Short mmCIF file of C-alpha atoms in Angstrom, two decimals:
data_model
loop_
_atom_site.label_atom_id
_atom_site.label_comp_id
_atom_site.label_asym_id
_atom_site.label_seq_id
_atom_site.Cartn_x
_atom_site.Cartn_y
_atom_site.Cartn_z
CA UNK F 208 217.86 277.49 74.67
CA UNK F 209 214.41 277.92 73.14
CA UNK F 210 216.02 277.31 69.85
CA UNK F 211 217.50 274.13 71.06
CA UNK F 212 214.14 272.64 72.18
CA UNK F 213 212.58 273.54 69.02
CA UNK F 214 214.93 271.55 67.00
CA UNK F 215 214.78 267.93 69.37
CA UNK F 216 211.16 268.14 69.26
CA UNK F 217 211.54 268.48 65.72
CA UNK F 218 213.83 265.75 65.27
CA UNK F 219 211.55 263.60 67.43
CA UNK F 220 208.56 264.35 65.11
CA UNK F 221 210.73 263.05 62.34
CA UNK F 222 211.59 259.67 64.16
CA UNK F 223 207.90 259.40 64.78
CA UNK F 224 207.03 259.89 61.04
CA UNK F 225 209.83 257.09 60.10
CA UNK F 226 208.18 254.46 62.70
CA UNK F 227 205.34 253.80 60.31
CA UNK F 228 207.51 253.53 57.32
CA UNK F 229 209.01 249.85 59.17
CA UNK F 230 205.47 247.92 58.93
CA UNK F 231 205.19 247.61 55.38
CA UNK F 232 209.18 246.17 55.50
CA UNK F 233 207.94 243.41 58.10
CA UNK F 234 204.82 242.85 56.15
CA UNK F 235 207.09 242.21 53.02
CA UNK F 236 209.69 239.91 54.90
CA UNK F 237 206.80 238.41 56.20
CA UNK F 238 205.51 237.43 52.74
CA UNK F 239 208.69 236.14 51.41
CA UNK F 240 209.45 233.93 54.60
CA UNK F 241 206.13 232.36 54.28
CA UNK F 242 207.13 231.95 50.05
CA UNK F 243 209.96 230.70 50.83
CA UNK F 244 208.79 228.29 53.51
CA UNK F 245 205.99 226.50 50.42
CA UNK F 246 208.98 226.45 48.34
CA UNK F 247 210.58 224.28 50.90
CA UNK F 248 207.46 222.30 51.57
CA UNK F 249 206.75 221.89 48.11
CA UNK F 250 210.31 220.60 47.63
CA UNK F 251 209.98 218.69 50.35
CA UNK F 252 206.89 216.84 49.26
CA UNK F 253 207.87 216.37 45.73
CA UNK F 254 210.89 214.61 47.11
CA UNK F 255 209.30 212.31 49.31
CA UNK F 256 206.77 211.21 46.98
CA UNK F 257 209.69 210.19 44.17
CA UNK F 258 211.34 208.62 47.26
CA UNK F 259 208.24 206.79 48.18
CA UNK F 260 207.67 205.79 44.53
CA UNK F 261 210.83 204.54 43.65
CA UNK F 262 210.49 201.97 46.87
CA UNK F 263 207.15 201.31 46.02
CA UNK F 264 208.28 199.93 42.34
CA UNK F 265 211.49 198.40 44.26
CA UNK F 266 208.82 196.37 46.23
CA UNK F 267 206.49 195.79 43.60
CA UNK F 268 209.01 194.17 41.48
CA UNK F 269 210.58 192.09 44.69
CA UNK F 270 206.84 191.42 45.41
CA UNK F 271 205.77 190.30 41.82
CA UNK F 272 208.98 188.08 41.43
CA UNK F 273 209.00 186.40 44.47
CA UNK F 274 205.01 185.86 44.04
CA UNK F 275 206.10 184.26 40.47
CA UNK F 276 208.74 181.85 41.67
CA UNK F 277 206.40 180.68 45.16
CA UNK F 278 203.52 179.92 43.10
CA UNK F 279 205.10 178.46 39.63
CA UNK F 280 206.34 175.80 41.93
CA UNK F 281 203.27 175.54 44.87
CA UNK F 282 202.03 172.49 43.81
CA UNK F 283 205.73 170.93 44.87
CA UNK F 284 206.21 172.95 47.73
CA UNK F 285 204.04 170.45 50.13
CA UNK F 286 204.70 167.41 47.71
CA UNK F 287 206.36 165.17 50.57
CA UNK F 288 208.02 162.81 47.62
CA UNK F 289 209.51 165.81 46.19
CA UNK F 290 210.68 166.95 49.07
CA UNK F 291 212.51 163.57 49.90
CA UNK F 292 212.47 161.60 46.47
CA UNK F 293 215.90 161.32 44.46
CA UNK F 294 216.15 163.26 41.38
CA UNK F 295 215.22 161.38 37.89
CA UNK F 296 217.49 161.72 34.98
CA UNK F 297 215.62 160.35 31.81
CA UNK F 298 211.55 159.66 33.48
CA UNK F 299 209.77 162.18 35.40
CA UNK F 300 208.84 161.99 38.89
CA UNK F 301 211.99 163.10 40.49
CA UNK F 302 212.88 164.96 43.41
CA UNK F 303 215.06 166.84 45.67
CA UNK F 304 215.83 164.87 48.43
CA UNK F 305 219.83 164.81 48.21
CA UNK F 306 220.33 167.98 47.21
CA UNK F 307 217.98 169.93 49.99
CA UNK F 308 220.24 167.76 52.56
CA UNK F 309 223.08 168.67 50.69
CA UNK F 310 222.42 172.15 51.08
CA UNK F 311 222.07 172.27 54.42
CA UNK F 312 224.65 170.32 55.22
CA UNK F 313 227.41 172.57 53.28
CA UNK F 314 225.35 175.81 54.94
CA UNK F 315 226.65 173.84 58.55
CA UNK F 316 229.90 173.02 57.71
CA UNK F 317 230.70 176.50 56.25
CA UNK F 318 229.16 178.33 58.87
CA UNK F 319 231.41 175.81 61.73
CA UNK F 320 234.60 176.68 59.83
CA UNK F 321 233.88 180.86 59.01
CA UNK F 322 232.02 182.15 62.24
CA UNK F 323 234.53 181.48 64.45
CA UNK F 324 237.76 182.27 62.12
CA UNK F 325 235.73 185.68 61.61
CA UNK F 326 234.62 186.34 65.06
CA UNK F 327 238.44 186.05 66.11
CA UNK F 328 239.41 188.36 62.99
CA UNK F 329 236.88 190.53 63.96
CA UNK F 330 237.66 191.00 67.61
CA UNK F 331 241.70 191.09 66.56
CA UNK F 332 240.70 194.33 64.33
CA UNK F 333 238.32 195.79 66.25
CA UNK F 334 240.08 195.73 69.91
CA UNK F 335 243.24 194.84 69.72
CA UNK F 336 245.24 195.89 66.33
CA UNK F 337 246.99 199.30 66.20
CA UNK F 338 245.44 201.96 64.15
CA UNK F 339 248.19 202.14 61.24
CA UNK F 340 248.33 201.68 57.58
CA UNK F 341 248.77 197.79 57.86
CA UNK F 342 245.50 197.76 59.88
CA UNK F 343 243.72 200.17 57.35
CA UNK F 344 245.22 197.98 54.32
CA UNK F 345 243.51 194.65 55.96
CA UNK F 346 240.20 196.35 56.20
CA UNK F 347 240.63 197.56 52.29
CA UNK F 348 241.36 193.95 51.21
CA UNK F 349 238.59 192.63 53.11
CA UNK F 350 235.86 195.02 51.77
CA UNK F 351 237.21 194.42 48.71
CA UNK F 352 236.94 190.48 48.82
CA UNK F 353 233.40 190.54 50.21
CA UNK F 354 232.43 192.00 46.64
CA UNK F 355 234.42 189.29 45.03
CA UNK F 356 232.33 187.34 42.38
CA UNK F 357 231.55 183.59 43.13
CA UNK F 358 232.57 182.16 40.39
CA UNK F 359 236.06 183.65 40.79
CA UNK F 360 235.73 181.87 44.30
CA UNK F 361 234.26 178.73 42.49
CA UNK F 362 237.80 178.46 40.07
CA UNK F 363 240.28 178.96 43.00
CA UNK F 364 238.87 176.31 44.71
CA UNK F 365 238.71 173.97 41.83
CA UNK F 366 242.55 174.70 41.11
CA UNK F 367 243.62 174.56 44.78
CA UNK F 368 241.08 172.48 47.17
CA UNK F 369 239.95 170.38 43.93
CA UNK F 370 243.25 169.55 42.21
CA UNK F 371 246.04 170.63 44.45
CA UNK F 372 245.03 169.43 47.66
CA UNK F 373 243.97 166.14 45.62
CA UNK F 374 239.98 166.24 47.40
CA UNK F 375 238.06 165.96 43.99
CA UNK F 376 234.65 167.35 43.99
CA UNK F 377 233.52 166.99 47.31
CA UNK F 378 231.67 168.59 50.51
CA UNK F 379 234.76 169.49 52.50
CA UNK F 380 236.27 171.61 48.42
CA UNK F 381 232.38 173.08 48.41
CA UNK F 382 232.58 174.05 52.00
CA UNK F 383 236.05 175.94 51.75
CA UNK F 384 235.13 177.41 48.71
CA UNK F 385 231.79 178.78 50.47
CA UNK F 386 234.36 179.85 53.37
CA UNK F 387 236.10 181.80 51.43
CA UNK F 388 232.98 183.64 50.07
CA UNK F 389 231.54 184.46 53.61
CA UNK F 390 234.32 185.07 55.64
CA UNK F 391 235.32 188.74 54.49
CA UNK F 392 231.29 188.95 54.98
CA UNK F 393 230.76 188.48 58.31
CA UNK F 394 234.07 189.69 59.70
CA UNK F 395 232.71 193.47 58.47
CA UNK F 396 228.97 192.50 59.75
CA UNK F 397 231.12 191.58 63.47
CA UNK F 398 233.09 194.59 63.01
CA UNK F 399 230.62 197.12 62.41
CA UNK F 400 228.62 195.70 65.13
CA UNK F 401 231.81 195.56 67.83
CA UNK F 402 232.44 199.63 66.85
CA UNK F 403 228.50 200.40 67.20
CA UNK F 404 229.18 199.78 71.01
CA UNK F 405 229.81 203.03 72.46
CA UNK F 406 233.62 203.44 74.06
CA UNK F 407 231.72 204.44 77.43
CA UNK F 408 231.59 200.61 77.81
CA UNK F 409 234.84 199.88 77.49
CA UNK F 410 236.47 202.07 79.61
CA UNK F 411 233.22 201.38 82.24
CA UNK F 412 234.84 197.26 81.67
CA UNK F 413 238.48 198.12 82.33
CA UNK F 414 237.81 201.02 85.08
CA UNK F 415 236.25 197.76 87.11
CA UNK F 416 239.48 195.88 86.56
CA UNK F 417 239.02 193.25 83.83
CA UNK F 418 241.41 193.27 81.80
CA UNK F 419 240.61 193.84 77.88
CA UNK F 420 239.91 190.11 76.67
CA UNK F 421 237.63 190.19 79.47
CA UNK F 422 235.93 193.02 78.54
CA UNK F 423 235.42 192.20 74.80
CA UNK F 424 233.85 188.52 76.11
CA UNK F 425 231.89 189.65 78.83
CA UNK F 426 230.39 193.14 78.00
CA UNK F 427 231.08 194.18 74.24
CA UNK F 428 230.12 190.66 72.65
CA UNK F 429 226.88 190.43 74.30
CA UNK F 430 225.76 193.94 73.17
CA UNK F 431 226.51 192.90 69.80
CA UNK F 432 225.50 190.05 69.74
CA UNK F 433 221.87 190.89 67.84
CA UNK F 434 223.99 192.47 65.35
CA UNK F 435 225.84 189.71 64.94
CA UNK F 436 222.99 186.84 65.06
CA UNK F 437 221.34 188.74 62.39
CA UNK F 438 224.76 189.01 60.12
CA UNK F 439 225.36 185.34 60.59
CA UNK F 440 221.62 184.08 59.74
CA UNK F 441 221.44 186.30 56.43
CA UNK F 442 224.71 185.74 55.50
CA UNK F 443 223.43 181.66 55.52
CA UNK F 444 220.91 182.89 53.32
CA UNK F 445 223.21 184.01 50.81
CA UNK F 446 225.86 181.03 51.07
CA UNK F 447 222.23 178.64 50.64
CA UNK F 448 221.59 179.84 47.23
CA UNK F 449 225.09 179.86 45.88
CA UNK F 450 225.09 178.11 43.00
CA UNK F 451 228.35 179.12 40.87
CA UNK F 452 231.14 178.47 43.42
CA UNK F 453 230.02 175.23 44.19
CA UNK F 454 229.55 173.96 40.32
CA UNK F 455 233.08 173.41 40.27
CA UNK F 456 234.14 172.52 43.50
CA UNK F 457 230.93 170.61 45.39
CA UNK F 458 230.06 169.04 41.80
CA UNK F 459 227.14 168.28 40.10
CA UNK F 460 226.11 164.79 40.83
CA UNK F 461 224.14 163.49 44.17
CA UNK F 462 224.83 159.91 44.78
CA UNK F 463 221.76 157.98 47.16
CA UNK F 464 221.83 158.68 50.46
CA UNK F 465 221.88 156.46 52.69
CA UNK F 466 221.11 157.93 56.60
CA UNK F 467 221.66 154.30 58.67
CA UNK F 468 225.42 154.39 57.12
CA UNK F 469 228.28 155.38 59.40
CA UNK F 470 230.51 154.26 56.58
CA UNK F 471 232.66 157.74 55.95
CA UNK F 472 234.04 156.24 53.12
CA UNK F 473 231.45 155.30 51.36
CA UNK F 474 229.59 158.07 48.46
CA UNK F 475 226.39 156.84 50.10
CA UNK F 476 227.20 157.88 53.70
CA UNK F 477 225.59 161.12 53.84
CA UNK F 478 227.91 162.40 56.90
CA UNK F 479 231.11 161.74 54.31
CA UNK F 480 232.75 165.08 53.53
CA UNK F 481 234.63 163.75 50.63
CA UNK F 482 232.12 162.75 48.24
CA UNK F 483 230.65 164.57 45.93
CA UNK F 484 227.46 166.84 46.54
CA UNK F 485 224.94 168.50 44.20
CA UNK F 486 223.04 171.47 46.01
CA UNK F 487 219.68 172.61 45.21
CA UNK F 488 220.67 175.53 43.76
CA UNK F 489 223.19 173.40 41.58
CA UNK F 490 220.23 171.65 40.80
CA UNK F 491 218.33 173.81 39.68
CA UNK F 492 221.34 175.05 37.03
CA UNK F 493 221.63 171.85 35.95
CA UNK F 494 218.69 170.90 35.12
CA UNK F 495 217.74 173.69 32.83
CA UNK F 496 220.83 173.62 31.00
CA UNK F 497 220.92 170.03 30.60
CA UNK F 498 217.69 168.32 32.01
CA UNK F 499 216.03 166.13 29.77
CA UNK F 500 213.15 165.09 32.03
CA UNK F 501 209.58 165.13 30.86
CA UNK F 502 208.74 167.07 33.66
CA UNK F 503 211.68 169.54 33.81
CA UNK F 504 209.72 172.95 34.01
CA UNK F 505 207.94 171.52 37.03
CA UNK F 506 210.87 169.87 39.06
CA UNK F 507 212.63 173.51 38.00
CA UNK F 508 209.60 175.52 39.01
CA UNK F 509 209.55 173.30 42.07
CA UNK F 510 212.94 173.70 43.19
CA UNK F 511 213.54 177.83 42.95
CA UNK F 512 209.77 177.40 44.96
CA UNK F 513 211.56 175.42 47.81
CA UNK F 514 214.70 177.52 47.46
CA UNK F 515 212.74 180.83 47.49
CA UNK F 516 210.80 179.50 50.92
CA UNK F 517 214.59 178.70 52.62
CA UNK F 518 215.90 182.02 51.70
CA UNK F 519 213.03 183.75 52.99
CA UNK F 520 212.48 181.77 56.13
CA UNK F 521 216.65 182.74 56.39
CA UNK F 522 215.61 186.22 56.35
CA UNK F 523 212.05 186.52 58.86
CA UNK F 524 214.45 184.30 61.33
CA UNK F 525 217.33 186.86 61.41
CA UNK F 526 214.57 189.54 61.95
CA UNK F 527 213.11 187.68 64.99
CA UNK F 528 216.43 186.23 66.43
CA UNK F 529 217.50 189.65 66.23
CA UNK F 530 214.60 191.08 68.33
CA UNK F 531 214.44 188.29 70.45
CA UNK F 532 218.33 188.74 71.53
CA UNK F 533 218.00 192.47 71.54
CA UNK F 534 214.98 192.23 74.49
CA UNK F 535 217.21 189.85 76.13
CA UNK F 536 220.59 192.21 76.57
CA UNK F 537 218.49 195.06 77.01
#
């Protein structure tokens, strides 16, 4: 018995002399947590700063160019004769009148025809198709023609609206053409925005008894609907400085406009969709591969100025229409 209580208060003096032995352990684990936590830091850091400075060129260089363009041409930018005055072929003075109305008016008439042809595509895919390979094949083809070049755009609509269809260079072959180039565009921007929308919506729409069509019109479309503002306004942007579908389709010449005529037969009617129409961004092509103006670095330096000032005002409108409607579904 004694013998037995010697040896557990032996053993017990041994566990006692081991306890120590564990600090210097923690101590050490300590130590390489706190190594390995700067490592991580230091990774962390270094990462964010190459990060920071790659944006930080990325901006510089958007910055520097845009500063360029804006003030190479400031002098025409509040020039109200430039602004409005016809362009000049052989003597300087000339302007931009016809083609800054052109431009706008082929940014309308494509943005008529594609929103609501993609906002029905959109909803179709979105809500309503079945989730098969056909489905999943129409979503390929239409991410793959949204990174289709212009110009490929430009020559099918010079062989089909242009000579097949028998329109000639003309608003209506330049608007088509521009069509053609947004639509796969914004049907992805209305997509993506329609499957943001959480399914807790949907079923909250149909568990109240509307039925689905409802449900997309009155509950899913205006929750995407800042989403989809903001799609459609930079999407403009883009389709107002395309320049290389519309050389062969719109056409490069820009007949005198006259605004009293109702005549839509006449070139000088400026509501006519059948006559030809230069764009600014034509325009600004043209001239410096053919211009023979006096003045041609100015009207050129002039011109990208304006365009520059649309695409941006394009851009700081889809950021505030986009707030603005956000606040208001909220």
């Amino acid at each position: 018995m004694a013998a037995s209580v010697d040896k557990m208060v032996a053993d017990q003096g041994t566990v006692g002399a081991r306890l120590p032995q564990g600090a210097p352990n923690r101590a050490q684990s300590e130590k390489a947590e706190n190594a390995l936590a700067r490592r991580i830091a230091l990774r962390d850091k270094f990462a964010t700063g190459v990060l920071f400075a790659i944006v930080a060129a990325i901006c510089v260089l958007l910055f520097s160019l845009i500063a360029y363009i804006v003030a190479s041409g400031a002098g025409k930018l509040l020039d109200a004769s430039f602004l409005t005055g016809k362009p000049e072929q052989f003597k300087e003075g000339g302007g931009i009148g016809p083609e800054l109305f052109n431009s706008f008016y082929l940014l309308v008439l494509t943005l008529l025809i594609s929103v609501p042809i993609a906002l029905g595509g959109a909803i179709y895919l979105t809500e309503y198709a079945p989730k098969n390979r056909l489905t999943h094949f129409v979503k390929t083809a239409i991410e793959a023609l949204s990174s289709l070049p212009s110009i490929v755009v430009g020559l099918f609509g010079f062989l089909f609206f242009v000579l097949q269809m028998g329109w000639g260079f003309s608003i209506l072959s330049g608007a088509l053409a521009l069509t053609m180039f947004n639509l796969p565009i914004l049907v992805r921007v209305i997509q993506q925005a329609l499957e943001a929308i959480p399914n807790d919506q949907r079923e909250g729409g149909l568990a109240l008894g509307a039925s689905r069509w409802e449900t997309t019109i009155h509950v899913l479309l205006p929750a995407a609907l800042p989403a989809i503002i903001t799609g459609i306004i930079l999407s403009a942007g883009r389709v107002f400085g395309e320049a290389a579908a519309l050389i062969y389709t719109a056409g490069q010449s820009a007949p005198m406009l006259d605004f009293t005529s109702f005549d839509f037969s006449s070139a000088s009617c400026p509501w006519n969709v059948f006559r030809p129409a230069e764009t600014l961004a034509v325009h600004i092509w043209k001239i410096n591969s053919e211009g023979v103006v006096p003045d041609l670095d100015a009207v050129s330096s002039g011109a990208a100025a304006v365009l520059m000032v649309c695409i941006l005002a394009f851009n700081l409108l889809a950021r505030f229409v986009g707030r603005l409607a956000s606040k208001n579904t909220r």
